[in-house]
Structures are given as structure tokens and as C-alpha cells.
Coordinates of C-alpha atoms in Angstrom, one line a residue:
M11 CA 49.7 -94.4 -66.6
L12 CA 46.9 -96.4 -68.3
N13 CA 46.0 -95.6 -72.1
L14 CA 42.6 -97.1 -71.7
Q15 CA 40.3 -97.6 -74.9
T16 CA 36.8 -96.8 -74.9
I17 CA 33.9 -99.4 -74.0
D18 CA 32.9 -99.4 -77.7
Q19 CA 36.5 -99.7 -79.1
E20 CA 37.1 -102.7 -76.7
L21 CA 34.0 -104.6 -77.4
A22 CA 34.4 -103.8 -81.2
L23 CA 38.0 -106.0 -80.8
V24 CA 36.3 -108.5 -78.9
V25 CA 33.8 -108.7 -81.7
Q26 CA 36.3 -108.6 -84.5
E27 CA 38.2 -111.7 -82.7
S28 CA 35.3 -113.7 -82.6
I29 CA 34.2 -113.1 -86.3
A30 CA 37.7 -113.8 -87.2
Q31 CA 37.6 -117.2 -85.4
A32 CA 34.2 -118.1 -86.7
F33 CA 35.1 -117.3 -90.6
P34 CA 38.9 -117.2 -90.8
E35 CA 38.8 -117.9 -94.6
N36 CA 36.3 -115.7 -96.1
L37 CA 36.3 -112.6 -94.3
P38 CA 36.9 -109.4 -96.1
E39 CA 40.5 -108.2 -95.2
D40 CA 39.4 -104.6 -94.7
F41 CA 36.6 -105.6 -92.2
K42 CA 36.6 -103.6 -89.1
A43 CA 33.8 -104.8 -86.3
S44 CA 31.9 -101.6 -85.0
V45 CA 30.0 -101.4 -81.5
F46 CA 27.9 -98.4 -80.6
R47 CA 25.9 -97.6 -77.5
T48 CA 22.1 -98.5 -77.6
S49 CA 19.6 -95.9 -78.1
D50 CA 17.2 -97.8 -75.6
P51 CA 18.5 -99.6 -72.5
R52 CA 16.0 -102.3 -72.9
H53 CA 18.1 -103.4 -75.8
G54 CA 21.2 -103.5 -73.4
D55 CA 24.1 -101.2 -73.1
Y56 CA 25.7 -101.7 -76.5
Q57 CA 24.9 -103.3 -80.1
C58 CA 26.6 -104.6 -83.1
N59 CA 25.1 -104.6 -86.6
D60 CA 27.9 -106.2 -88.5
C61 CA 26.4 -109.4 -89.2
M62 CA 23.9 -107.9 -91.5
Q63 CA 26.6 -106.0 -93.7
L64 CA 28.6 -109.2 -93.7
A65 CA 26.1 -111.5 -94.9
K66 CA 26.7 -110.8 -98.7
A67 CA 30.4 -111.0 -98.4
L68 CA 30.1 -114.6 -96.3
R69 CA 27.2 -115.8 -98.2
Q70 CA 25.1 -116.8 -95.3
A71 CA 22.1 -115.6 -93.4
P72 CA 22.9 -112.8 -90.9
R73 CA 21.1 -114.5 -88.0
G74 CA 23.3 -117.4 -88.7
I75 CA 26.5 -115.3 -88.7
A76 CA 25.6 -113.8 -85.5
E77 CA 24.7 -117.1 -83.8
K78 CA 28.5 -118.0 -84.3
V79 CA 29.6 -114.8 -83.2
V80 CA 27.5 -114.6 -80.1
A81 CA 29.2 -118.5 -79.2
G82 CA 32.6 -117.1 -79.5
L83 CA 31.7 -114.4 -76.9
E84 CA 30.4 -116.9 -74.4
G85 CA 32.1 -116.4 -70.9
H86 CA 33.6 -113.0 -71.6
P87 CA 34.2 -110.9 -68.4
A88 CA 33.3 -107.9 -69.6
L89 CA 29.7 -109.4 -70.7
E90 CA 27.0 -110.3 -68.5
K91 CA 24.4 -110.9 -71.3
V92 CA 24.7 -111.2 -75.1
E93 CA 21.6 -111.4 -76.9
L94 CA 20.5 -112.0 -80.7
A95 CA 17.6 -109.6 -81.8
G96 CA 15.9 -109.5 -85.2
P97 CA 17.7 -110.7 -88.1
G98 CA 20.9 -110.6 -86.9
F99 CA 21.6 -107.9 -84.3
I100 CA 23.7 -108.5 -81.2
N101 CA 22.9 -106.8 -77.9
F102 CA 25.3 -106.6 -75.0
T103 CA 24.8 -105.8 -71.4
L104 CA 27.8 -105.3 -69.6
S105 CA 28.8 -107.2 -66.4
T106 CA 28.3 -104.7 -63.2
D107 CA 31.5 -105.9 -61.5
W108 CA 33.4 -105.1 -64.9
L109 CA 31.7 -101.9 -65.1
A110 CA 32.6 -101.0 -61.6
D111 CA 36.3 -101.9 -62.4
R112 CA 36.3 -99.8 -65.3
V113 CA 34.8 -97.0 -63.5
L114 CA 37.8 -97.4 -60.9
Q115 CA 40.3 -97.2 -63.7
L116 CA 39.0 -94.0 -64.9
E117 CA 39.1 -92.8 -61.2
S118 CA 42.9 -93.5 -61.2
D119 CA 44.0 -92.6 -64.6
V120 CA 45.5 -89.3 -65.2
H121 CA 43.9 -88.8 -68.7
R122 CA 40.2 -90.0 -66.9
G123 CA 40.2 -93.0 -69.6
I124 CA 40.5 -90.4 -72.7
P125 CA 42.6 -92.7 -75.4
Q126 CA 45.5 -90.9 -76.5
V127 CA 44.9 -91.2 -80.1
G128 CA 46.7 -87.8 -81.1
E129 CA 50.3 -88.9 -79.6
G130 CA 52.8 -87.9 -82.3
E131 CA 50.5 -85.7 -84.3
T132 CA 50.3 -81.8 -84.4
V133 CA 46.9 -79.9 -84.8
V134 CA 46.7 -76.1 -85.5
V135 CA 43.4 -74.6 -84.6
D136 CA 43.1 -71.2 -86.2
Y137 CA 40.3 -69.4 -84.3
S138 CA 38.7 -66.2 -83.0
S139 CA 40.7 -64.0 -85.6
P140 CA 39.2 -60.4 -84.6
N141 CA 40.1 -57.4 -86.6
V142 CA 42.8 -54.9 -85.4
A143 CA 41.2 -51.4 -84.5
K144 CA 37.7 -52.9 -83.9
P145 CA 36.1 -54.0 -80.5
M146 CA 35.5 -57.8 -80.3
H147 CA 31.4 -58.0 -80.7
I148 CA 29.1 -60.9 -80.1
G149 CA 29.9 -62.1 -83.7
H150 CA 33.3 -63.2 -82.2
I151 CA 32.0 -65.3 -79.5
R152 CA 31.3 -68.4 -81.5
S153 CA 34.6 -68.8 -83.1
T154 CA 36.3 -67.9 -80.1
V155 CA 34.2 -70.6 -77.7
I156 CA 34.0 -73.2 -80.3
G157 CA 37.9 -73.0 -81.3
N158 CA 39.0 -72.9 -77.8
A159 CA 36.7 -76.0 -76.8
L160 CA 38.2 -77.7 -80.0
D161 CA 41.8 -76.7 -78.8
R162 CA 40.7 -78.2 -75.3
L163 CA 39.6 -81.5 -76.9
H164 CA 42.5 -82.2 -78.9
R165 CA 44.9 -81.8 -76.2
A166 CA 42.9 -84.0 -74.0
C167 CA 43.4 -86.8 -76.7
G168 CA 46.9 -86.4 -76.6
F169 CA 47.6 -83.9 -79.8
Q170 CA 50.1 -81.3 -79.9
V171 CA 48.1 -78.3 -80.4
I172 CA 49.1 -75.0 -81.9
A173 CA 46.4 -72.3 -81.1
D174 CA 46.5 -69.5 -83.6
N175 CA 44.8 -66.0 -83.4
H176 CA 45.2 -65.1 -87.0
L177 CA 44.5 -61.4 -86.7
G178 CA 42.9 -59.2 -89.4
D179 CA 45.7 -56.6 -89.0
W180 CA 46.3 -55.8 -92.7
G181 CA 44.0 -54.8 -95.6
T182 CA 41.8 -52.0 -96.9
Q183 CA 40.3 -50.9 -94.0
F184 CA 43.5 -49.3 -92.7
G185 CA 43.4 -46.8 -95.4
L186 CA 40.0 -45.8 -93.9
I187 CA 41.3 -45.8 -90.3
L188 CA 44.5 -43.8 -91.2
M189 CA 42.3 -41.2 -92.9
G190 CA 40.1 -41.2 -89.7
Y191 CA 42.7 -40.9 -87.4
R192 CA 44.1 -37.9 -89.1
N193 CA 41.0 -36.0 -89.4
F194 CA 38.5 -37.3 -86.6
L195 CA 40.5 -38.1 -83.6
D196 CA 39.7 -37.4 -80.0
K197 CA 43.0 -38.1 -78.2
E198 CA 41.4 -38.1 -74.8
A199 CA 38.9 -40.8 -76.0
L200 CA 42.0 -42.8 -77.6
E201 CA 43.6 -42.8 -73.9
A202 CA 40.4 -43.7 -72.2
S203 CA 39.3 -46.5 -74.5
P204 CA 41.5 -46.9 -77.4
V205 CA 40.0 -49.5 -79.5
T206 CA 36.4 -48.0 -79.1
E207 CA 38.0 -44.8 -80.5
L208 CA 39.3 -46.5 -83.2
E209 CA 36.2 -47.9 -84.3
R210 CA 34.6 -44.7 -84.1
I211 CA 37.1 -43.2 -86.4
Y212 CA 36.7 -46.1 -88.7
V213 CA 32.9 -45.8 -88.7
A214 CA 33.1 -42.1 -89.3
S215 CA 35.7 -42.3 -92.1
Y216 CA 33.7 -45.1 -93.7
Q217 CA 30.6 -42.9 -93.8
K218 CA 32.6 -40.2 -95.1
S219 CA 33.8 -42.2 -98.0
K220 CA 30.5 -43.5 -98.9
E221 CA 29.3 -39.7 -99.3
D222 CA 32.8 -38.2 -100.9
E223 CA 34.5 -40.2 -103.6
S224 CA 37.7 -38.2 -103.3
W225 CA 37.9 -39.4 -99.4
L226 CA 37.7 -42.9 -100.6
D227 CA 40.6 -42.3 -103.1
A228 CA 42.8 -40.6 -100.4
A229 CA 42.1 -43.7 -98.2
R230 CA 43.5 -46.1 -100.7
D231 CA 46.5 -43.7 -101.2
E232 CA 47.1 -44.1 -97.6
L233 CA 47.0 -47.8 -97.7
V234 CA 49.2 -48.0 -100.6
K235 CA 51.7 -45.9 -98.6
L236 CA 51.4 -48.4 -95.8
Q237 CA 52.1 -51.4 -98.0
A238 CA 54.8 -49.6 -99.5
G239 CA 56.4 -49.4 -96.0
D240 CA 56.0 -45.6 -95.5
E241 CA 57.5 -44.9 -92.1
E242 CA 54.7 -42.6 -90.6
N243 CA 52.0 -44.8 -91.8
L244 CA 53.7 -47.8 -90.7
K245 CA 54.2 -46.5 -87.1
L246 CA 50.8 -45.7 -86.7
W247 CA 49.6 -49.0 -87.8
K248 CA 52.0 -50.7 -85.3
S249 CA 50.3 -48.6 -82.7
F250 CA 46.7 -49.9 -83.6
V251 CA 47.8 -53.3 -83.5
E252 CA 49.5 -53.0 -80.1
L253 CA 46.5 -51.2 -78.4
S254 CA 44.1 -53.6 -80.1
L255 CA 45.8 -56.7 -78.7
R256 CA 46.1 -55.1 -75.3
E257 CA 42.1 -54.9 -75.5
F258 CA 41.5 -58.2 -76.9
N259 CA 43.7 -59.9 -74.2
K260 CA 41.5 -58.4 -71.4
I261 CA 38.6 -60.2 -73.1
Y262 CA 40.6 -63.5 -73.4
A263 CA 41.8 -63.3 -69.8
R264 CA 38.0 -63.2 -68.9
L265 CA 37.0 -66.1 -71.2
D266 CA 40.1 -68.0 -70.1
V267 CA 41.2 -68.3 -73.4
R268 CA 44.9 -68.6 -74.4
F269 CA 47.0 -68.7 -77.7
D270 CA 50.2 -70.3 -78.6
L271 CA 50.5 -67.7 -81.6
E272 CA 49.1 -64.4 -82.4
R273 CA 50.2 -63.8 -85.9
G274 CA 48.0 -61.5 -88.2
E275 CA 47.7 -61.7 -91.8
S276 CA 50.6 -59.1 -92.3
F277 CA 53.2 -61.8 -90.8
Y278 CA 52.9 -63.7 -94.3
N279 CA 53.1 -60.4 -96.7
D280 CA 56.6 -61.3 -97.5
R281 CA 55.5 -64.6 -99.0
L282 CA 52.7 -63.4 -101.3
A283 CA 54.8 -63.1 -104.1
G284 CA 56.3 -66.5 -103.8
I285 CA 52.7 -67.8 -103.8
L286 CA 52.1 -66.4 -107.3
E287 CA 55.2 -67.7 -108.6
K288 CA 54.3 -71.5 -106.9
L289 CA 51.0 -71.0 -108.9
K290 CA 52.7 -70.1 -112.0
S291 CA 55.2 -72.9 -111.9
A292 CA 52.4 -75.3 -111.3
G293 CA 50.5 -74.0 -114.5
L294 CA 47.8 -72.7 -112.3
L295 CA 47.9 -69.1 -112.7
Q296 CA 45.8 -67.4 -115.3
E297 CA 45.1 -63.5 -116.0
S298 CA 41.4 -62.6 -116.2
D299 CA 40.2 -58.8 -116.7
G300 CA 43.5 -57.6 -115.5
A301 CA 43.5 -59.9 -112.3
Q302 CA 45.5 -63.1 -111.3
I303 CA 43.2 -66.1 -111.0
V304 CA 42.9 -69.9 -110.6
D305 CA 40.1 -71.3 -112.4
L306 CA 38.3 -74.0 -110.7
E307 CA 35.2 -74.2 -112.6
E308 CA 35.7 -77.9 -113.3
E309 CA 35.3 -78.5 -109.6
K310 CA 32.2 -75.7 -109.6
L311 CA 34.0 -73.7 -107.3
G312 CA 34.2 -70.6 -109.7
V313 CA 37.3 -68.4 -109.8
C314 CA 39.6 -67.9 -107.0
I315 CA 41.2 -64.3 -107.3
V316 CA 45.0 -64.4 -105.8
Q317 CA 45.9 -60.9 -107.1
K318 CA 43.7 -57.9 -107.9
R319 CA 44.0 -55.7 -110.9
D320 CA 45.5 -52.8 -108.8
G321 CA 48.1 -55.5 -107.6
G322 CA 46.8 -56.2 -104.3
F323 CA 46.4 -59.6 -102.9
N324 CA 43.2 -61.3 -101.8
Y325 CA 42.4 -63.3 -98.5
A326 CA 43.1 -66.4 -100.7
T327 CA 46.6 -65.6 -101.2
T328 CA 47.3 -65.0 -97.7
D329 CA 45.9 -68.1 -96.5
I330 CA 47.6 -69.9 -99.2
A331 CA 50.9 -68.4 -97.9
T332 CA 49.8 -69.1 -94.3
V333 CA 49.1 -72.8 -94.7
F334 CA 52.8 -73.1 -96.4
S335 CA 54.2 -71.3 -93.3
R336 CA 52.5 -73.5 -90.8
V337 CA 53.6 -76.9 -92.6
E338 CA 57.0 -75.9 -92.8
E339 CA 57.2 -74.9 -89.3
F340 CA 55.1 -77.2 -87.5
S341 CA 54.5 -80.2 -89.9
P342 CA 50.7 -80.6 -88.8
S343 CA 48.4 -83.5 -89.5
T344 CA 45.3 -81.4 -89.5
I345 CA 44.7 -77.7 -89.5
L346 CA 41.3 -76.5 -88.2
Y347 CA 39.9 -73.2 -89.4
V348 CA 36.9 -72.1 -87.2
T349 CA 34.8 -69.4 -88.9
D350 CA 31.4 -68.7 -89.6
E351 CA 29.3 -70.1 -92.7
R352 CA 29.6 -67.2 -94.7
Q353 CA 33.2 -68.1 -95.5
Q354 CA 32.5 -71.8 -96.8
R355 CA 33.1 -70.7 -100.6
H356 CA 36.5 -69.1 -99.5
F357 CA 37.7 -72.3 -97.8
Q358 CA 36.5 -74.7 -100.5
Q359 CA 38.5 -72.6 -103.0
F360 CA 41.5 -72.0 -100.8
F361 CA 41.8 -75.8 -99.9
S362 CA 41.5 -76.9 -103.5
V363 CA 44.2 -74.7 -104.6
S364 CA 46.5 -75.6 -101.6
K365 CA 46.2 -79.0 -102.5
K366 CA 46.8 -78.5 -106.2
L367 CA 50.1 -76.8 -104.9
G368 CA 51.2 -80.1 -103.1
I369 CA 49.5 -79.5 -99.5
K370 CA 49.0 -82.7 -98.2
T371 CA 47.9 -81.5 -94.6
D372 CA 44.4 -82.2 -93.9
L373 CA 42.5 -78.9 -94.1
Q374 CA 39.1 -78.6 -92.2
H375 CA 36.6 -75.6 -92.2
V376 CA 34.8 -76.1 -89.0
W377 CA 31.9 -73.5 -89.9
F378 CA 29.3 -72.6 -87.7
G379 CA 25.9 -70.8 -87.9
L380 CA 25.5 -67.2 -86.4
M381 CA 24.8 -66.3 -83.0
R382 CA 21.9 -63.5 -82.7
L383 CA 20.0 -61.9 -79.9
P384 CA 16.3 -61.8 -80.5
E385 CA 16.3 -57.9 -80.7
A386 CA 19.2 -57.3 -83.0
T387 CA 21.5 -57.9 -85.5
F388 CA 24.5 -56.0 -86.0
S389 CA 27.2 -54.4 -88.4
T390 CA 30.6 -53.0 -87.4
R391 CA 30.8 -50.6 -90.6
E392 CA 27.4 -48.9 -89.6
G393 CA 28.1 -48.6 -86.2
N394 CA 25.4 -50.9 -84.9
V395 CA 27.3 -53.6 -82.8
I396 CA 26.8 -55.2 -79.6
K397 CA 30.4 -55.4 -77.9
L398 CA 31.4 -58.8 -76.4
E399 CA 32.8 -56.8 -73.5
A400 CA 29.5 -55.3 -72.5
L401 CA 27.8 -59.1 -73.0
L402 CA 30.1 -60.5 -70.5
D403 CA 29.5 -57.7 -68.2
E404 CA 25.9 -58.3 -68.2
A405 CA 26.4 -62.0 -67.8
E406 CA 28.3 -61.3 -64.8
S407 CA 25.8 -58.7 -63.2
R408 CA 22.8 -61.2 -63.9
A409 CA 25.0 -64.0 -62.5
L410 CA 25.7 -61.9 -59.4
K411 CA 22.3 -61.6 -58.4
M412 CA 21.4 -65.3 -58.6
V413 CA 24.4 -65.9 -56.3
Q414 CA 23.6 -63.1 -53.9
A415 CA 20.0 -64.4 -53.6
S416 CA 21.0 -68.3 -53.5
S417 CA 24.5 -67.7 -51.1
P418 CA 24.1 -64.7 -49.0
H419 CA 26.5 -66.0 -46.4
L420 CA 29.3 -65.8 -49.0
S421 CA 31.8 -62.9 -48.9
P422 CA 31.4 -60.5 -51.6
E423 CA 34.6 -61.5 -53.1
I424 CA 33.6 -65.1 -53.3
Q425 CA 30.3 -63.9 -54.7
A426 CA 31.9 -62.1 -57.5
E427 CA 34.2 -65.0 -58.2
V428 CA 31.3 -67.4 -58.4
A429 CA 29.4 -64.8 -60.5
S430 CA 32.1 -64.6 -62.9
A431 CA 32.4 -68.3 -63.5
V432 CA 28.5 -68.7 -63.7
G433 CA 28.1 -65.7 -66.0
I434 CA 31.0 -66.5 -68.3
G435 CA 30.0 -70.1 -68.4
S436 CA 26.5 -69.5 -69.3
I437 CA 27.4 -67.7 -72.4
K438 CA 29.6 -70.5 -73.3
Y439 CA 27.5 -73.4 -72.7
A440 CA 24.8 -71.4 -74.4
D441 CA 26.9 -71.7 -77.5
L442 CA 28.7 -75.0 -77.1
S443 CA 25.4 -76.8 -76.5
Q444 CA 24.3 -76.3 -79.7
N445 CA 25.1 -78.0 -82.9
P446 CA 27.9 -75.6 -84.3
Q447 CA 26.4 -75.5 -87.6
S448 CA 22.9 -74.3 -86.3
L449 CA 21.9 -70.7 -85.9
V450 CA 21.8 -69.8 -82.5
T451 CA 19.3 -67.1 -80.7
F452 CA 20.8 -66.2 -77.5
T453 CA 18.4 -65.6 -74.8
W454 CA 19.3 -64.9 -71.2
E455 CA 16.5 -67.0 -69.7
K456 CA 17.9 -70.1 -71.5
A457 CA 21.4 -69.3 -70.8
M458 CA 21.1 -68.9 -67.1
A459 CA 18.3 -71.5 -66.4
L460 CA 18.7 -73.3 -63.2
D461 CA 16.4 -76.0 -64.6
G462 CA 17.6 -76.8 -68.1
N463 CA 20.3 -77.6 -70.2
S464 CA 22.6 -74.6 -69.1
A465 CA 25.7 -74.1 -67.4
P466 CA 24.3 -72.9 -64.1
Y467 CA 22.3 -76.4 -64.0
L468 CA 25.4 -78.4 -64.3
Q469 CA 27.6 -76.1 -62.2
Y470 CA 24.7 -76.4 -59.4
A471 CA 24.6 -80.2 -60.0
H472 CA 28.6 -80.2 -59.3
A473 CA 28.5 -77.8 -56.3
R474 CA 25.3 -79.6 -54.7
I475 CA 27.8 -83.1 -54.8
R476 CA 30.4 -81.4 -53.2
S477 CA 28.2 -79.8 -50.7
V478 CA 27.1 -83.8 -49.7
L479 CA 30.7 -84.6 -49.7
D480 CA 31.4 -81.9 -47.2
K481 CA 28.8 -83.0 -45.0
Y482 CA 30.0 -86.6 -45.1
A483 CA 33.4 -85.3 -44.0
T484 CA 32.1 -83.3 -41.2
Q485 CA 29.9 -86.1 -39.9
F486 CA 32.3 -88.9 -40.4
P487 CA 35.8 -87.4 -39.9
E488 CA 37.2 -90.9 -39.7
G489 CA 35.5 -92.1 -42.9
K490 CA 37.9 -93.1 -45.8
P491 CA 35.5 -93.7 -49.1
A492 CA 38.8 -94.1 -51.3
E493 CA 39.7 -97.3 -49.2
A494 CA 36.1 -98.9 -48.9
P495 CA 34.9 -101.4 -51.6
F496 CA 33.3 -99.8 -54.6
Q497 CA 30.0 -101.1 -55.8
L498 CA 27.2 -100.6 -58.1
A499 CA 24.4 -102.4 -56.4
E500 CA 21.4 -100.4 -57.1
P501 CA 19.9 -99.9 -60.6
L502 CA 20.3 -96.0 -60.5
E503 CA 24.1 -96.7 -59.2
R504 CA 24.7 -98.8 -62.3
D505 CA 23.2 -96.3 -64.7
L506 CA 25.6 -93.5 -63.3
G507 CA 28.6 -96.0 -63.4
L508 CA 28.0 -96.7 -67.0
K509 CA 27.5 -92.9 -67.9
I510 CA 31.1 -92.0 -66.0
A511 CA 32.5 -94.9 -67.9
R512 CA 31.2 -93.4 -71.2
F513 CA 33.0 -90.0 -70.6
P514 CA 36.2 -91.0 -72.8
E515 CA 33.8 -92.1 -75.7
A516 CA 31.9 -88.6 -75.5
V517 CA 35.4 -86.7 -75.5
L518 CA 36.6 -88.7 -78.4
M519 CA 33.5 -88.3 -80.6
A520 CA 33.0 -84.6 -79.9
T521 CA 36.9 -84.2 -80.8
R522 CA 36.6 -86.4 -84.1
T523 CA 33.4 -84.7 -85.1
Y524 CA 34.3 -81.1 -84.3
R525 CA 31.2 -81.1 -82.1
P526 CA 31.6 -79.7 -78.6
N527 CA 27.9 -80.2 -78.2
L528 CA 28.2 -83.8 -78.1
L529 CA 30.2 -83.3 -74.6
A530 CA 27.7 -80.8 -73.6
D531 CA 24.7 -83.5 -74.1
Y532 CA 26.7 -86.2 -72.3
L533 CA 27.1 -83.8 -69.3
F534 CA 23.5 -82.9 -69.2
D535 CA 22.7 -86.6 -69.3
L536 CA 24.9 -87.2 -66.4
A537 CA 23.6 -84.4 -64.2
Q538 CA 19.8 -85.4 -65.0
T539 CA 20.7 -89.0 -63.9
Y540 CA 22.5 -88.0 -60.9
S541 CA 19.6 -85.6 -59.8
T542 CA 17.3 -88.6 -60.0
Y543 CA 19.8 -90.8 -57.8
H544 CA 20.2 -87.8 -55.5
Q545 CA 16.4 -87.7 -54.8
S546 CA 16.3 -91.6 -54.6
I547 CA 18.8 -92.9 -52.9
P548 CA 20.0 -92.3 -49.2
F549 CA 23.5 -91.4 -49.1
L550 CA 24.5 -90.0 -45.5
R551 CA 21.9 -92.2 -43.9
A552 CA 23.2 -95.4 -45.7
E553 CA 24.7 -98.1 -43.7
P554 CA 28.3 -98.3 -43.2
G555 CA 30.5 -99.5 -46.2
V556 CA 27.4 -98.7 -48.4
R557 CA 27.6 -95.1 -47.7
E558 CA 31.4 -94.9 -48.1
S559 CA 30.8 -96.5 -51.8
R560 CA 28.2 -94.1 -52.6
M561 CA 30.3 -91.1 -51.7
R562 CA 33.0 -92.5 -53.8
L563 CA 30.5 -92.7 -56.6
I564 CA 29.2 -89.4 -56.2
A565 CA 32.6 -87.8 -56.3
L566 CA 33.3 -89.6 -59.2
V567 CA 30.5 -88.1 -61.0
A568 CA 31.3 -84.4 -59.6
D569 CA 34.9 -85.1 -61.1
T570 CA 33.7 -86.1 -64.5
L571 CA 31.3 -83.3 -64.3
K572 CA 34.3 -80.8 -63.4
D573 CA 36.6 -82.3 -65.9
G574 CA 34.2 -82.4 -68.8
L575 CA 33.2 -78.5 -68.3
K576 CA 36.8 -77.6 -68.1
L577 CA 37.2 -79.3 -71.8
L578 CA 34.5 -76.7 -72.6
G579 CA 36.1 -73.9 -70.9
I580 CA 33.7 -73.6 -68.3
E581 CA 34.9 -73.4 -64.4
T582 CA 32.9 -75.4 -61.6
P583 CA 32.8 -73.5 -58.3
N584 CA 32.2 -75.4 -55.3
R585 CA 29.6 -73.3 -53.9
I586 CA 26.8 -71.2 -55.9

């Protein structure tokens, strides 16, 4: 099993060695060379600008530094051409033979060349986190899909990942739900669709509380009883959690999302009083208008309330308790919290307090913009909500019509399977192809387009290649592409080979920046390049040997598309 470096990492080490040999005495101790892909292929495949930054430290002109570095790179097997540009830029063009060998290394590597940078490290990814007794709606899709992609990406890079669904199973809403359950429940509706009915009684109870203050007081009393361990309320609450999880897991199964833990806020209740003691011992706890707070004004983060005047605890207290629990149990190097942009202040406060209490784990808030449909926004409290289940149903329905039109010869069962992959994939990719921090306006036309940056486009590119490979197997049953010499003879073949070889770079960058869209961009670029290749170069009619090399190359494109989409949680059917 190989543990390859990415091409840019490997070239950076080569440049580092050349610079160290050229300037052994006065090179800054902390200097590390960096190489990155060029934005314009006319300037080669990769570029290094370090000589510009080294000019002051070495007290030499950057171009003179670059000339010495280039001289030290002469004859390196990975480099076909090294050129100086401008005042001291260095452009690299890879050797085509070396590149072909690199592509074959990725073909044989179980990790597809992805560096295992996370070996020995644990990452907790906290994502999705729906509220108990409320159906999942479109507002949950981004946290679930982005979080799952980050989960998959980190695993691909060798991290041990703990995927934690931190359920909203505690809090003030349960007083309203208990009141609604006792006064508005339709038992038949509960049996038919439990979470929909629980949501209905919650909305009815909430509306009643806005009209009748005594109702709100009664709801608060029910909540206090629940928090005190009242047997009847506790039994009802547990049934709400169980019914909700059953419904959530149906959605997760459709999305191919799995968690290692499903611990709600209630799991950490016993730790909350201890957090106050920690804060008190650290001299951080203050009283303000009857509430217990941590003053973060010096950091311009305002006041973090950890216990309300009525003795109840805030989300910040629960989150601090949760991070202590995770650190004690898993010793993670990093904890990722995947939530929407509206919670930025909360996480800034709670991260600050956690660090003051001695938490050294890297805490990262991976926030994202909201997703909206052009015609509607939604609010659970007001009962105006776009259910996630309905969105998935609509996606599969639209995809089924597409599959029936394009592949009427497939059996209804296969058509349904393909429609599920295409429909669900369309929704996921419409999200993941965007910068997480952008506001996403979802449209069916863009999500399901066969000629744009969409899941169906990429899935079709994969299926198209599989069709060519099947035709080859039928026409040349004795052919053995895996045993034929592999070459990148045509410029388009070299371009495809270079893009395949950059797959590990795309995965690593998407993982390190918490931006799955960088992998999506890469896959779209690869599919577009393949489309040009498909239209320009003969495959099955090529001469023997060349034909087999091309079959091997396009099979590698298909495998890369499949592996990349899998990291985004998207299936790739062999037929569409």
C-alpha cells in the first residue's frame, strides 16, 4: 500500500532541496517551499513564487535566486521543462512519461493517492442535529449534506471520524409539546405519521401560548416537571424521542447518511452543574440581573449566559459540557460544528469560554448560508415548512421521468433505483457544488440539468464511459487493457492524465478548507475535459495497443468520477 504525496507537495520538496543546496547558510529556518497549480496552462502545470519572498532574507534579486534554483532542478525525472518568468517566478511542466507513471500509481493505490494526513488523529463532526418532535425540513439539508461530505472526506484522508448527530431533544419547546399532546392529540394521526402529528400539536400549542399567557405558564410548569424527572412527563418525552429517531433514520437511509453517535442535549444534563463549578473555580462566573454569565466584552463578544434567572441552562452550557465529554472520551484533535450562519456568535462565545476552561482541542464552526426555494421561506413555529421528505420525493419523481425517457428498455425496478440515485444526488450536488458560506437558491432546472454543473451531468459522464467500456468488452472479448502499455500520447490524453493525477490535491484541499465544493469543481472540470476527449479522439476504432491504452485511461476517468462523487455522498449508476 502506497502513501503518496500530492504532486504539488512532491514538487515543493524538490524545490525546497534545491533552495537549501543553493543557499545553505542564510536560508530562514522556518522556510518551507510552496508549489501550486498554474491558472493558465500556457505557463506550465505548476508554479513557484518563493524566490520573490526570499529576496529580502537572502539579500539578492529574486530572479538571481530563481536562476540558481532552476539550475539545481536540471535533470529531475518529474520535470520536462522548468522556465523562469518575470522577476523570479518558476514554471514547471511535468514529464509526460512521469505523469503516466503517476496516474498508474493512483490506479493501484487503495487510497487513490490521497495522502493519509490524518493517521493517528480523531475528528468529531457534529452535524444535522434536527429537533425531536419536528419533521426534518429543507433547512436541515445543508448541515446534513455538508457534514456528511466532511465526514467522508476526513475518513478518506486517514482520520478516525466520530460522526455525532447532536439531537435537539431538550429545552423549552417540550413544555409546549406536552401541553399540546394532552389537549390536541389525534391518536389516529399519531399512528399514521407520528412526527407530523407531534409537529401539528406543537404548532397548535405555540399559537395558543401567543393568545393565552396562562397556557404559556402551564407549559413552563410541564417543562419544570420534566426537568425534575416527573415519571409521566419523562415517559412521554422518551416516546417523542423514539418516534422522532425512527422518522429521522428513514430520511438518513435515503440520503445514505450514517452516524457513529446520536446523543441529544439531554445526554449531558448531569454535567451542567459541574460546568458552573468549573467556571466558578476559574474565576469566570459572574452574576448579572439574577443570571450567571461569563463576561466576554474584552473580546468584543458580549456576555455569554450560562444559567438563566429561572435556573435553566442555556445552549452554551450544554455545548461546553458536550465538548468536555467528547475530549475525555475521544481525545479529538479537532471538533467540527456544521451549522448555519445565524449561530456564529454563539459558537464564538462558547469556543472562547471553552478555551478559558483549558480545552486545547481545535474547535471549528463550519458555518453555511441558508438554502431557499425561489417561491418560499419557512418557519416551523408558524407551520409553514417545506418537508425534507417531500423534497426528496419530488426529486425522485422528476428523475424517474428523466430515466424513463432516456432508458425505456430498463426494468421498472432498475429505473426506480437509478431515479433514486439521480434525484437524491441532484439535491446533494446542488448544495455541495456551492461555496458553503453562500446563500443557495435551489431550482429544479439547475439541479437536474444534463448540460451543466449538476449531479446528473457527472453521473451521465460516468455512465457514458461505462457504456464505452461495455462495448469494448463485447467487440474485443480477448482484450486486456490492464496489461497493455499505458501512454498519454495525445495532448487531450495528457490533459486528462494530469487532471486524474490531481484528484488527491482536490480531496486534500476540500478537506483542509472544509469546502466540499472544491472537489465538486474538480469533478466538473474532469467531466468536461472527458467530454471534449470523447468527441475528439477515436476509442473503439483506434489501432490495437492505442485502443487498449485509451480504454484504460477512460476507465480511470470513470473510477475517479465515481470515487469523487462517493466522497460527496452521491451514487453513480452504470446506466442513466
